[in-house]
Structures are given as structure tokens and as C-alpha cells.
């Protein structure tokens, strides 16, 4: 690339010398499968990706998160009868597949610019007796008027089966196309019924909320949320993730935690690629 620059777009390639842009493993998914997932997503505002985790992966998640479920929600949004675990990647490796599943990345690759980011990874355990959560969207905190393209997307993974009465996520089908109107009492909340190991994928524009848990058992789930690479993620992962965590995760996760550059300069550290912080002997900040 020439060093003569007359416009920023001249710099939209990969300027890195040592650490080049890495490709998402979503590229390995059959394009026909991604086409079908995307068509459902565009039509309904959500798509259920069924049975992606093995029983062994589900057991490993349940076993590792159980001892970490020691806090109850602090307000009506988090849920007074809901347990949440934040900073999951620093606490266990068992949930990595939730963040970097190729089937999910393949959809994100189609929806967002390269080097999109992980915005949130959270365990959500809805206990018996919990009320329905208020409907909300996951990109509504970015103050841009609707209707518009989503600025991010979310997955909610069933670790327990999601049933009609155990707190399965409620979605308002088609609401991804709404303008600035808010849902009222006529909004139809539909529970996403799916088996453990499946996930529902929806754009940040879809109205949804945790369902009421009218059953006798808790409902364990994980949510992974993603955003465009030019937005501020909800969790400040570049601050919260230890260097050991960043070294241990997959290249897909590392890139999505912010160890990547949105061309030409977003994400740099002292003018350099953030991966330099992972080199042996790199100074801790
Ligand atoms: O737990 C769920 O099913 C959804 C929760 C949710 O949307 C949230 O807490 O932001």
C-alpha cells in the first residue's frame, strides 16, 4: 500500500505488519445453511439454531457455572429471582463455544463489518417464581433512531430445555422492523421453546425479555451479544479480561474481545496492534 494518503478510505485495508487481520471460523459453514438462517432472521426477526451443543458440553457448562451462581439480581431488570454471572471468560473455559460457535459467527459475518466485537457474555439462571422481564432491545442504548439496521446481535443459549412455562426467552416476532414505537399491552410475547444445546439468534433491534418462570425448576441459559467494531461494547472486555484469559481463548474470541483493529486505527494501543500486549515480556499496563 502506498504511504500517500488523501482520504481516510485510502487506509481501510490492513495496515498491520506483524499481526494481520484474522478470518472468522464462520467461513467454514455451508453458505446454503447461512442463507437459510439469514432468510428466517430477516423475515421473523429471530432464528432458532437447534442442537448445536453436545450433552458433554452441556454437562461441563452446568458443572462449572453451578458454584458461581452466588448472586441474585440487584433490580427488576436483572431480576430479583434471577442469578447472573458476568466476566464469564475469566472464570471458566466451558462457555467459550457459546461465544465462538461457527454457525453464529457465520451469521455475524453477513450482518456486521469484519472485526465485530463481543459485547456481553453472561450466564442467566431464572429461578422459579420470577416474573416476566420488561421487554427491551439489545441495541437501544445506542442513541440512533429506528427503523435502522441492527447495531449488534444476540444469542440466548438454552442450557436447560426452554419450555412454555419455565422462563424461556419471550420474543415479539417482527418487532425488529419497528420504528421508534415502544411495545404496549398488545405486544404478543412468544416464548422461544427449544431443547438444551440450541440457541435463538436475533438482531439488536428485536424486542424481547426473559419469560416468567411458572415451573418448579430453574432455567439456565447463556447469552452472548455482539456489536459493530466501531461501537463501545457493553462489557469493557479489554479492561476486564486477564492476559492469561486472552491467551487461552480461541483466535475468534481474542479478536472479538478487542485484540483486533477496525481499520484504520480503532483499537490501537500506543499506535500499535493490541496483540503486542500479549508478547512475552510486554509491559503490563
Ligand atoms: O434470560 C433471558 O431469556 C433474556 C434476558 C435478557 O434479555 C436480558 O437480561 O437482557
PDB file of C-alpha atoms and ligand atoms in Angstrom:
ATOM      1  CA  UNK A   1       0.000   0.000   0.000  1.00  0.00           C
ATOM      2  CA  UNK A   2       1.231   3.492  -0.845  1.00  0.00           C
ATOM      3  CA  UNK A   3       2.009   5.749   2.116  1.00  0.00           C
ATOM      4  CA  UNK A   4       0.471   8.703   0.232  1.00  0.00           C
ATOM      5  CA  UNK A   5      -2.947   9.298   1.766  1.00  0.00           C
ATOM      6  CA  UNK A   6      -5.510  11.832   0.613  1.00  0.00           C
ATOM      7  CA  UNK A   7      -8.617  10.360   2.252  1.00  0.00           C
ATOM      8  CA  UNK A   8      -9.278   8.037   5.206  1.00  0.00           C
ATOM      9  CA  UNK A   9     -10.753   5.450   2.877  1.00  0.00           C
ATOM     10  CA  UNK A  10      -7.254   5.024   1.438  1.00  0.00           C
ATOM     11  CA  UNK A  11      -6.416   3.488   4.822  1.00  0.00           C
ATOM     12  CA  UNK A  12      -9.245   0.987   5.003  1.00  0.00           C
ATOM     13  CA  UNK A  13      -7.040  -2.026   4.333  1.00  0.00           C
ATOM     14  CA  UNK A  14      -4.996  -3.951   6.856  1.00  0.00           C
ATOM     15  CA  UNK A  15      -2.174  -1.644   7.930  1.00  0.00           C
ATOM     16  CA  UNK A  16      -0.719  -4.186  10.344  1.00  0.00           C
ATOM     17  CA  UNK A  17       2.706  -5.615   9.665  1.00  0.00           C
ATOM     18  CA  UNK A  18       3.117  -8.292  12.315  1.00  0.00           C
ATOM     19  CA  UNK A  19      -0.489  -9.039  13.300  1.00  0.00           C
ATOM     20  CA  UNK A  20      -2.691  -9.350  10.233  1.00  0.00           C
ATOM     21  CA  UNK A  21      -6.455  -9.443  10.259  1.00  0.00           C
ATOM     22  CA  UNK A  22      -7.750 -12.944  11.060  1.00  0.00           C
ATOM     23  CA  UNK A  23     -10.736 -14.605   9.392  1.00  0.00           C
ATOM     24  CA  UNK A  24     -13.762 -15.772  11.336  1.00  0.00           C
ATOM     25  CA  UNK A  25     -14.333 -19.514  11.528  1.00  0.00           C
ATOM     26  CA  UNK A  26     -17.873 -18.788  10.342  1.00  0.00           C
ATOM     27  CA  UNK A  27     -16.301 -19.077   6.883  1.00  0.00           C
ATOM     28  CA  UNK A  28     -16.348 -22.861   7.263  1.00  0.00           C
ATOM     29  CA  UNK A  29     -20.146 -23.091   7.463  1.00  0.00           C
ATOM     30  CA  UNK A  30     -22.045 -24.226   4.351  1.00  0.00           C
ATOM     31  CA  UNK A  31     -23.248 -20.986   2.684  1.00  0.00           C
ATOM     32  CA  UNK A  32     -26.654 -22.580   1.955  1.00  0.00           C
ATOM     33  CA  UNK A  33     -27.176 -23.099   5.701  1.00  0.00           C
ATOM     34  CA  UNK A  34     -26.236 -19.485   6.399  1.00  0.00           C
ATOM     35  CA  UNK A  35     -28.561 -18.285   3.614  1.00  0.00           C
ATOM     36  CA  UNK A  36     -31.467 -20.152   5.215  1.00  0.00           C
ATOM     37  CA  UNK A  37     -30.664 -18.877   8.727  1.00  0.00           C
ATOM     38  CA  UNK A  38     -30.404 -15.329   7.423  1.00  0.00           C
ATOM     39  CA  UNK A  39     -33.671 -15.540   5.490  1.00  0.00           C
ATOM     40  CA  UNK A  40     -35.535 -16.658   8.641  1.00  0.00           C
ATOM     41  CA  UNK A  41     -33.834 -13.936  10.665  1.00  0.00           C
ATOM     42  CA  UNK A  42     -34.803 -11.218   8.203  1.00  0.00           C
ATOM     43  CA  UNK A  43     -38.394 -12.474   7.921  1.00  0.00           C
ATOM     44  CA  UNK A  44     -39.225 -13.211  11.582  1.00  0.00           C
ATOM     45  CA  UNK A  45     -36.640 -11.185  13.493  1.00  0.00           C
ATOM     46  CA  UNK A  46     -35.139 -14.325  15.037  1.00  0.00           C
ATOM     47  CA  UNK A  47     -33.893 -17.773  14.107  1.00  0.00           C
ATOM     48  CA  UNK A  48     -33.529 -20.843  16.308  1.00  0.00           C
ATOM     49  CA  UNK A  49     -30.301 -22.780  15.739  1.00  0.00           C
ATOM     50  CA  UNK A  50     -31.102 -26.200  17.085  1.00  0.00           C
ATOM     51  CA  UNK A  51     -28.989 -28.754  18.959  1.00  0.00           C
ATOM     52  CA  UNK A  52     -25.551 -27.221  18.485  1.00  0.00           C
ATOM     53  CA  UNK A  53     -24.027 -28.360  21.794  1.00  0.00           C
ATOM     54  CA  UNK A  54     -23.283 -31.951  22.787  1.00  0.00           C
ATOM     55  CA  UNK A  55     -24.540 -33.463  26.069  1.00  0.00           C
ATOM     56  CA  UNK A  56     -20.908 -33.449  27.298  1.00  0.00           C
ATOM     57  CA  UNK A  57     -20.562 -29.721  26.541  1.00  0.00           C
ATOM     58  CA  UNK A  58     -23.844 -29.015  28.344  1.00  0.00           C
ATOM     59  CA  UNK A  59     -22.740 -31.024  31.380  1.00  0.00           C
ATOM     60  CA  UNK A  60     -19.411 -29.182  31.500  1.00  0.00           C
ATOM     61  CA  UNK A  61     -21.227 -25.830  31.441  1.00  0.00           C
ATOM     62  CA  UNK A  62     -23.695 -26.842  34.164  1.00  0.00           C
ATOM     63  CA  UNK A  63     -20.940 -28.221  36.375  1.00  0.00           C
ATOM     64  CA  UNK A  64     -18.648 -25.216  36.060  1.00  0.00           C
ATOM     65  CA  UNK A  65     -21.248 -22.462  36.446  1.00  0.00           C
ATOM     66  CA  UNK A  66     -23.180 -24.002  39.376  1.00  0.00           C
ATOM     67  CA  UNK A  67     -20.665 -22.883  42.047  1.00  0.00           C
ATOM     68  CA  UNK A  68     -20.518 -19.396  40.502  1.00  0.00           C
ATOM     69  CA  UNK A  69     -24.269 -18.781  40.818  1.00  0.00           C
ATOM     70  CA  UNK A  70     -23.977 -16.988  44.137  1.00  0.00           C
ATOM     71  CA  UNK A  71     -25.636 -13.623  43.388  1.00  0.00           C
ATOM     72  CA  UNK A  72     -29.211 -12.569  42.902  1.00  0.00           C
ATOM     73  CA  UNK A  73     -30.328  -9.729  40.590  1.00  0.00           C
ATOM     74  CA  UNK A  74     -29.975  -6.213  42.023  1.00  0.00           C
ATOM     75  CA  UNK A  75     -33.010  -4.675  40.328  1.00  0.00           C
ATOM     76  CA  UNK A  76     -36.142  -5.508  38.366  1.00  0.00           C
ATOM     77  CA  UNK A  77     -34.242  -5.708  35.081  1.00  0.00           C
ATOM     78  CA  UNK A  78     -31.612  -8.168  36.320  1.00  0.00           C
ATOM     79  CA  UNK A  79     -34.498  -9.929  38.089  1.00  0.00           C
ATOM     80  CA  UNK A  80     -34.997 -10.295  41.835  1.00  0.00           C
ATOM     81  CA  UNK A  81     -35.283 -14.067  41.344  1.00  0.00           C
ATOM     82  CA  UNK A  82     -32.598 -14.387  38.699  1.00  0.00           C
ATOM     83  CA  UNK A  83     -28.921 -15.215  39.116  1.00  0.00           C
ATOM     84  CA  UNK A  84     -26.329 -13.788  36.742  1.00  0.00           C
ATOM     85  CA  UNK A  85     -22.634 -14.392  36.175  1.00  0.00           C
ATOM     86  CA  UNK A  86     -20.583 -11.702  34.448  1.00  0.00           C
ATOM     87  CA  UNK A  87     -16.961 -11.862  33.249  1.00  0.00           C
ATOM     88  CA  UNK A  88     -17.578 -15.492  32.348  1.00  0.00           C
ATOM     89  CA  UNK A  89     -14.433 -15.976  30.258  1.00  0.00           C
ATOM     90  CA  UNK A  90     -12.199 -15.144  33.231  1.00  0.00           C
ATOM     91  CA  UNK A  91     -13.955 -17.793  35.336  1.00  0.00           C
ATOM     92  CA  UNK A  92     -14.301 -20.885  33.158  1.00  0.00           C
ATOM     93  CA  UNK A  93     -13.332 -22.198  29.707  1.00  0.00           C
ATOM     94  CA  UNK A  94     -16.520 -24.280  29.472  1.00  0.00           C
ATOM     95  CA  UNK A  95     -18.565 -21.475  27.878  1.00  0.00           C
ATOM     96  CA  UNK A  96     -16.136 -20.491  25.105  1.00  0.00           C
ATOM     97  CA  UNK A  97     -18.174 -22.348  22.475  1.00  0.00           C
ATOM     98  CA  UNK A  98     -21.133 -20.115  23.329  1.00  0.00           C
ATOM     99  CA  UNK A  99     -19.130 -17.075  22.237  1.00  0.00           C
ATOM    100  CA  UNK A 100     -17.448 -18.506  19.144  1.00  0.00           C
ATOM    101  CA  UNK A 101     -19.805 -21.092  17.638  1.00  0.00           C
ATOM    102  CA  UNK A 102     -19.126 -21.050  13.849  1.00  0.00           C
ATOM    103  CA  UNK A 103     -22.848 -21.171  12.986  1.00  0.00           C
ATOM    104  CA  UNK A 104     -23.330 -17.925  14.935  1.00  0.00           C
ATOM    105  CA  UNK A 105     -20.172 -16.321  13.560  1.00  0.00           C
ATOM    106  CA  UNK A 106     -21.318 -17.136  10.026  1.00  0.00           C
ATOM    107  CA  UNK A 107     -24.432 -15.019  10.588  1.00  0.00           C
ATOM    108  CA  UNK A 108     -22.460 -12.236  12.247  1.00  0.00           C
ATOM    109  CA  UNK A 109     -20.065 -12.265   9.263  1.00  0.00           C
ATOM    110  CA  UNK A 110     -23.009 -11.489   6.998  1.00  0.00           C
ATOM    111  CA  UNK A 111     -24.535  -8.814   9.238  1.00  0.00           C
ATOM    112  CA  UNK A 112     -21.598  -6.755  10.501  1.00  0.00           C
ATOM    113  CA  UNK A 113     -18.257  -5.311   9.467  1.00  0.00           C
ATOM    114  CA  UNK A 114     -15.158  -7.503   9.911  1.00  0.00           C
ATOM    115  CA  UNK A 115     -13.736  -7.456  13.440  1.00  0.00           C
ATOM    116  CA  UNK A 116     -17.170  -7.095  15.057  1.00  0.00           C
ATOM    117  CA  UNK A 117     -16.870  -7.395  18.828  1.00  0.00           C
ATOM    118  CA  UNK A 118     -18.231  -9.452  21.675  1.00  0.00           C
ATOM    119  CA  UNK A 119     -20.335  -7.033  23.705  1.00  0.00           C
ATOM    120  CA  UNK A 120     -21.532  -9.299  26.509  1.00  0.00           C
ATOM    121  CA  UNK A 121     -21.239 -12.881  27.725  1.00  0.00           C
ATOM    122  CA  UNK A 122     -23.428 -13.711  30.658  1.00  0.00           C
ATOM    123  CA  UNK A 123     -24.968 -16.672  32.454  1.00  0.00           C
ATOM    124  CA  UNK A 124     -28.642 -16.134  33.330  1.00  0.00           C
ATOM    125  CA  UNK A 125     -30.394 -18.526  35.679  1.00  0.00           C
ATOM    126  CA  UNK A 126     -34.108 -17.717  36.103  1.00  0.00           C
ATOM    127  CA  UNK A 127     -35.447 -19.174  39.336  1.00  0.00           C
ATOM    128  CA  UNK A 128     -38.977 -20.472  39.962  1.00  0.00           C
ATOM    129  CA  UNK A 129     -41.387 -17.606  40.686  1.00  0.00           C
ATOM    130  CA  UNK A 130     -39.520 -14.995  38.615  1.00  0.00           C
ATOM    131  CA  UNK A 131     -41.809 -12.549  36.800  1.00  0.00           C
ATOM    132  CA  UNK A 132     -41.553 -11.758  33.107  1.00  0.00           C
ATOM    133  CA  UNK A 133     -38.746  -9.290  32.413  1.00  0.00           C
ATOM    134  CA  UNK A 134     -39.628  -5.965  30.798  1.00  0.00           C
ATOM    135  CA  UNK A 135     -39.432  -6.062  27.026  1.00  0.00           C
ATOM    136  CA  UNK A 136     -36.317  -4.355  25.678  1.00  0.00           C
ATOM    137  CA  UNK A 137     -33.934  -4.364  22.749  1.00  0.00           C
ATOM    138  CA  UNK A 138     -30.217  -5.040  22.987  1.00  0.00           C
ATOM    139  CA  UNK A 139     -29.005  -2.110  20.896  1.00  0.00           C
ATOM    140  CA  UNK A 140     -31.495   0.510  22.156  1.00  0.00           C
ATOM    141  CA  UNK A 141     -28.807   2.139  24.302  1.00  0.00           C
ATOM    142  CA  UNK A 142     -27.041   3.343  21.149  1.00  0.00           C
ATOM    143  CA  UNK A 143     -28.970   6.578  20.521  1.00  0.00           C
ATOM    144  CA  UNK A 144     -29.726   6.244  16.822  1.00  0.00           C
ATOM    145  CA  UNK A 145     -33.300   6.495  15.518  1.00  0.00           C
ATOM    146  CA  UNK A 146     -35.199   3.454  14.179  1.00  0.00           C
ATOM    147  CA  UNK A 147     -36.055   1.857  11.858  1.00  0.00           C
ATOM    148  CA  UNK A 148     -32.460   1.046  11.037  1.00  0.00           C
ATOM    149  CA  UNK A 149     -30.087  -1.852  10.624  1.00  0.00           C
ATOM    150  CA  UNK A 150     -29.183  -3.576  13.859  1.00  0.00           C
ATOM    151  CA  UNK A 151     -26.004  -2.349  15.513  1.00  0.00           C
ATOM    152  CA  UNK A 152     -25.480  -5.678  17.210  1.00  0.00           C
ATOM    153  CA  UNK A 153     -26.993  -9.121  17.656  1.00  0.00           C
ATOM    154  CA  UNK A 154     -27.637 -11.538  20.487  1.00  0.00           C
ATOM    155  CA  UNK A 155     -27.811 -15.242  21.091  1.00  0.00           C
ATOM    156  CA  UNK A 156     -29.531 -16.854  24.029  1.00  0.00           C
ATOM    157  CA  UNK A 157     -28.474 -20.449  24.567  1.00  0.00           C
ATOM    158  CA  UNK A 158     -30.665 -22.966  26.353  1.00  0.00           C
ATOM    159  CA  UNK A 159     -28.555 -24.936  28.813  1.00  0.00           C
ATOM    160  CA  UNK A 160     -31.760 -26.366  30.270  1.00  0.00           C
ATOM    161  CA  UNK A 161     -34.653 -27.093  27.912  1.00  0.00           C
ATOM    162  CA  UNK A 162     -36.669 -23.892  27.329  1.00  0.00           C
ATOM    163  CA  UNK A 163     -40.378 -24.669  27.836  1.00  0.00           C
ATOM    164  CA  UNK A 164     -43.512 -22.540  27.608  1.00  0.00           C
ATOM    165  CA  UNK A 165     -43.580 -22.021  31.386  1.00  0.00           C
ATOM    166  CA  UNK A 166     -40.012 -22.150  32.744  1.00  0.00           C
ATOM    167  CA  UNK A 167     -38.782 -18.684  31.755  1.00  0.00           C
ATOM    168  CA  UNK A 168     -37.900 -19.285  28.104  1.00  0.00           C
ATOM    169  CA  UNK A 169     -36.987 -16.000  26.438  1.00  0.00           C
ATOM    170  CA  UNK A 170     -40.060 -14.178  25.097  1.00  0.00           C
ATOM    171  CA  UNK A 171     -39.709 -12.523  21.707  1.00  0.00           C
ATOM    172  CA  UNK A 172     -42.022 -10.159  19.828  1.00  0.00           C
ATOM    173  CA  UNK A 173     -41.816 -11.582  16.314  1.00  0.00           C
ATOM    174  CA  UNK A 174     -41.346  -8.971  13.596  1.00  0.00           C
ATOM    175  CA  UNK A 175     -40.510  -6.169  16.033  1.00  0.00           C
ATOM    176  CA  UNK A 176     -37.016  -5.824  14.546  1.00  0.00           C
ATOM    177  CA  UNK A 177     -38.731  -3.799  11.799  1.00  0.00           C
ATOM    178  CA  UNK A 178     -40.470  -1.358  14.132  1.00  0.00           C
ATOM    179  CA  UNK A 179     -39.673   2.335  14.193  1.00  0.00           C
ATOM    180  CA  UNK A 180     -39.268   4.213  17.458  1.00  0.00           C
ATOM    181  CA  UNK A 181     -42.562   2.975  18.942  1.00  0.00           C
ATOM    182  CA  UNK A 182     -42.476   1.082  22.240  1.00  0.00           C
ATOM    183  CA  UNK A 183     -44.333  -2.175  22.863  1.00  0.00           C
ATOM    184  CA  UNK A 184     -47.643  -1.750  24.690  1.00  0.00           C
ATOM    185  CA  UNK A 185     -50.021  -4.244  26.301  1.00  0.00           C
ATOM    186  CA  UNK A 186     -50.992  -5.564  22.880  1.00  0.00           C
ATOM    187  CA  UNK A 187     -47.443  -6.733  22.074  1.00  0.00           C
ATOM    188  CA  UNK A 188     -47.501 -10.509  21.698  1.00  0.00           C
ATOM    189  CA  UNK A 189     -44.786 -12.193  23.781  1.00  0.00           C
ATOM    190  CA  UNK A 190     -43.954 -15.623  22.368  1.00  0.00           C
ATOM    191  CA  UNK A 191     -41.740 -17.980  24.384  1.00  0.00           C
ATOM    192  CA  UNK A 192     -38.859 -19.485  22.421  1.00  0.00           C
ATOM    193  CA  UNK A 193     -39.342 -23.181  23.109  1.00  0.00           C
ATOM    194  CA  UNK A 194     -36.169 -25.141  22.304  1.00  0.00           C
ATOM    195  CA  UNK A 195     -34.130 -28.029  23.626  1.00  0.00           C
ATOM    196  CA  UNK A 196     -30.970 -27.656  25.686  1.00  0.00           C
ATOM    197  CA  UNK A 197     -27.992 -27.023  23.403  1.00  0.00           C
ATOM    198  CA  UNK A 198     -29.990 -24.848  20.998  1.00  0.00           C
ATOM    199  CA  UNK A 199     -29.847 -21.068  20.745  1.00  0.00           C
ATOM    200  CA  UNK A 200     -32.045 -18.277  19.487  1.00  0.00           C
ATOM    201  CA  UNK A 201     -30.246 -15.635  17.422  1.00  0.00           C
ATOM    202  CA  UNK A 202     -31.790 -12.189  16.936  1.00  0.00           C
ATOM    203  CA  UNK A 203     -30.692  -8.707  15.893  1.00  0.00           C
ATOM    204  CA  UNK A 204     -30.249  -5.949  18.481  1.00  0.00           C
ATOM    205  CA  UNK A 205     -33.442  -4.339  17.193  1.00  0.00           C
ATOM    206  CA  UNK A 206     -35.778  -7.175  18.290  1.00  0.00           C
ATOM    207  CA  UNK A 207     -37.976  -6.594  21.350  1.00  0.00           C
ATOM    208  CA  UNK A 208     -37.652  -9.475  23.816  1.00  0.00           C
ATOM    209  CA  UNK A 209     -37.332 -10.280  27.528  1.00  0.00           C
ATOM    210  CA  UNK A 210     -36.843 -13.153  29.918  1.00  0.00           C
ATOM    211  CA  UNK A 211     -40.083 -15.080  30.451  1.00  0.00           C
ATOM    212  CA  UNK A 212     -41.922 -15.672  33.717  1.00  0.00           C
ATOM    213  CA  UNK A 213     -40.824 -18.876  35.397  1.00  0.00           C
ATOM    214  CA  UNK A 214     -44.044 -20.600  36.491  1.00  0.00           C
ATOM    215  CA  UNK A 215     -42.370 -24.007  36.801  1.00  0.00           C
ATOM    216  CA  UNK A 216     -40.781 -25.694  39.808  1.00  0.00           C
ATOM    217  CA  UNK A 217     -37.280 -25.652  38.305  1.00  0.00           C
ATOM    218  CA  UNK A 218     -34.680 -23.045  37.401  1.00  0.00           C
ATOM    219  CA  UNK A 219     -33.890 -22.190  33.769  1.00  0.00           C
ATOM    220  CA  UNK A 220     -30.198 -21.985  32.957  1.00  0.00           C
ATOM    221  CA  UNK A 221     -29.078 -20.019  29.879  1.00  0.00           C
ATOM    222  CA  UNK A 222     -26.152 -18.093  28.475  1.00  0.00           C
ATOM    223  CA  UNK A 223     -26.354 -15.013  26.355  1.00  0.00           C
ATOM    224  CA  UNK A 224     -23.610 -13.803  24.027  1.00  0.00           C
ATOM    225  CA  UNK A 225     -24.067 -10.402  22.438  1.00  0.00           C
ATOM    226  CA  UNK A 226     -22.023  -8.818  19.670  1.00  0.00           C
ATOM    227  CA  UNK A 227     -21.696  -5.316  18.174  1.00  0.00           C
ATOM    228  CA  UNK A 228     -20.233  -3.476  15.222  1.00  0.00           C
ATOM    229  CA  UNK A 229     -16.468  -2.931  15.594  1.00  0.00           C
ATOM    230  CA  UNK A 230     -16.904   0.840  15.763  1.00  0.00           C
ATOM    231  CA  UNK A 231     -19.166   0.746  18.840  1.00  0.00           C
ATOM    232  CA  UNK A 232     -18.394   0.527  22.538  1.00  0.00           C
ATOM    233  CA  UNK A 233     -19.232  -2.973  23.848  1.00  0.00           C
ATOM    234  CA  UNK A 234     -21.341  -3.289  26.993  1.00  0.00           C
ATOM    235  CA  UNK A 235     -18.661  -5.177  28.906  1.00  0.00           C
ATOM    236  CA  UNK A 236     -15.268  -3.449  28.769  1.00  0.00           C
ATOM    237  CA  UNK A 237     -13.500  -6.681  27.896  1.00  0.00           C
ATOM    238  CA  UNK A 238     -10.169  -5.063  27.099  1.00  0.00           C
ATOM    239  CA  UNK A 239     -10.132  -3.883  30.728  1.00  0.00           C
ATOM    240  CA  UNK A 240     -11.674  -6.913  32.410  1.00  0.00           C
ATOM    241  CA  UNK A 241     -10.084  -9.887  30.677  1.00  0.00           C
ATOM    242  CA  UNK A 242      -6.772 -11.008  32.123  1.00  0.00           C
ATOM    243  CA  UNK A 243      -3.914 -11.523  29.683  1.00  0.00           C
ATOM    244  CA  UNK A 244      -3.969 -15.214  30.616  1.00  0.00           C
ATOM    245  CA  UNK A 245      -7.619 -15.405  29.549  1.00  0.00           C
ATOM    246  CA  UNK A 246      -6.899 -13.619  26.296  1.00  0.00           C
ATOM    247  CA  UNK A 247      -4.055 -16.029  25.528  1.00  0.00           C
ATOM    248  CA  UNK A 248      -6.193 -19.073  26.407  1.00  0.00           C
ATOM    249  CA  UNK A 249      -9.249 -18.358  24.230  1.00  0.00           C
ATOM    250  CA  UNK A 250      -9.641 -19.063  20.516  1.00  0.00           C
ATOM    251  CA  UNK A 251      -8.452 -16.569  17.930  1.00  0.00           C
ATOM    252  CA  UNK A 252     -12.123 -15.808  17.152  1.00  0.00           C
ATOM    253  CA  UNK A 253     -12.779 -14.834  20.766  1.00  0.00           C
ATOM    254  CA  UNK A 254      -9.494 -12.947  21.093  1.00  0.00           C
ATOM    255  CA  UNK A 255     -10.369 -10.863  18.046  1.00  0.00           C
ATOM    256  CA  UNK A 256     -13.892 -10.238  19.381  1.00  0.00           C
ATOM    257  CA  UNK A 257     -12.569  -9.196  22.808  1.00  0.00           C
ATOM    258  CA  UNK A 258     -10.874  -6.261  21.080  1.00  0.00           C
ATOM    259  CA  UNK A 259      -7.476  -7.731  20.181  1.00  0.00           C
ATOM    260  CA  UNK A 260      -8.092  -6.556  16.641  1.00  0.00           C
ATOM    261  CA  UNK A 261      -8.180  -3.312  14.691  1.00  0.00           C
ATOM    262  CA  UNK A 262     -11.159  -1.747  12.968  1.00  0.00           C
ATOM    263  CA  UNK A 263      -9.323  -0.038  10.103  1.00  0.00           C
ATOM    264  CA  UNK A 264      -7.619   2.221  10.128  1.00  0.00           C
ATOM    265  CA  UNK A 265      -6.987   2.945  13.837  1.00  0.00           C
ATOM    266  CA  UNK A 266      -9.781   1.863  16.189  1.00  0.00           C
ATOM    267  CA  UNK A 267      -8.469  -0.481  18.849  1.00  0.00           C
ATOM    268  CA  UNK A 268      -4.800   0.522  18.690  1.00  0.00           C
ATOM    269  CA  UNK A 269      -2.610   0.630  21.786  1.00  0.00           C
ATOM    270  CA  UNK A 270       0.158   3.219  21.774  1.00  0.00           C
ATOM    271  CA  UNK A 271      -0.106   3.334  17.994  1.00  0.00           C
ATOM    272  CA  UNK A 272       0.374  -0.408  17.665  1.00  0.00           C
ATOM    273  CA  UNK A 273      -1.709  -3.571  17.290  1.00  0.00           C
ATOM    274  CA  UNK A 274      -3.176  -4.622  20.676  1.00  0.00           C
ATOM    275  CA  UNK A 275      -1.813  -8.154  20.262  1.00  0.00           C
ATOM    276  CA  UNK A 276       1.624  -6.760  21.081  1.00  0.00           C
ATOM    277  CA  UNK A 277       0.396  -6.691  24.681  1.00  0.00           C
ATOM    278  CA  UNK A 278       0.378 -10.489  24.600  1.00  0.00           C
ATOM    279  CA  UNK A 279       4.030 -10.848  23.608  1.00  0.00           C
ATOM    280  CA  UNK A 280       6.365 -12.336  26.216  1.00  0.00           C
ATOM    281  CA  UNK A 281       7.847  -9.515  28.243  1.00  0.00           C
ATOM    282  CA  UNK A 282       5.215  -6.971  27.149  1.00  0.00           C
ATOM    283  CA  UNK A 283       4.749  -4.369  29.837  1.00  0.00           C
ATOM    284  CA  UNK A 284       1.585  -4.699  31.911  1.00  0.00           C
ATOM    285  CA  UNK A 285      -0.417  -1.508  31.803  1.00  0.00           C
TER     286      UNK A 285
HETATM  287  O1  LIG B   1     -32.824 -14.568  30.073  1.00  0.00           O
HETATM  288  C1  LIG B   1     -33.443 -14.306  29.039  1.00  0.00           C
HETATM  289  O2  LIG B   1     -34.142 -15.133  28.475  1.00  0.00           O
HETATM  290  C2  LIG B   1     -33.356 -12.933  28.424  1.00  0.00           C
HETATM  291  C3  LIG B   1     -32.659 -11.956  29.308  1.00  0.00           C
HETATM  292  C4  LIG B   1     -32.367 -10.648  28.651  1.00  0.00           C
HETATM  293  O3  LIG B   1     -32.791 -10.372  27.559  1.00  0.00           O
HETATM  294  C5  LIG B   1     -31.530  -9.682  29.356  1.00  0.00           C
HETATM  295  O4  LIG B   1     -31.336  -9.808  30.566  1.00  0.00           O
HETATM  296  O5  LIG B   1     -31.068  -8.712  28.701  1.00  0.00           O
END
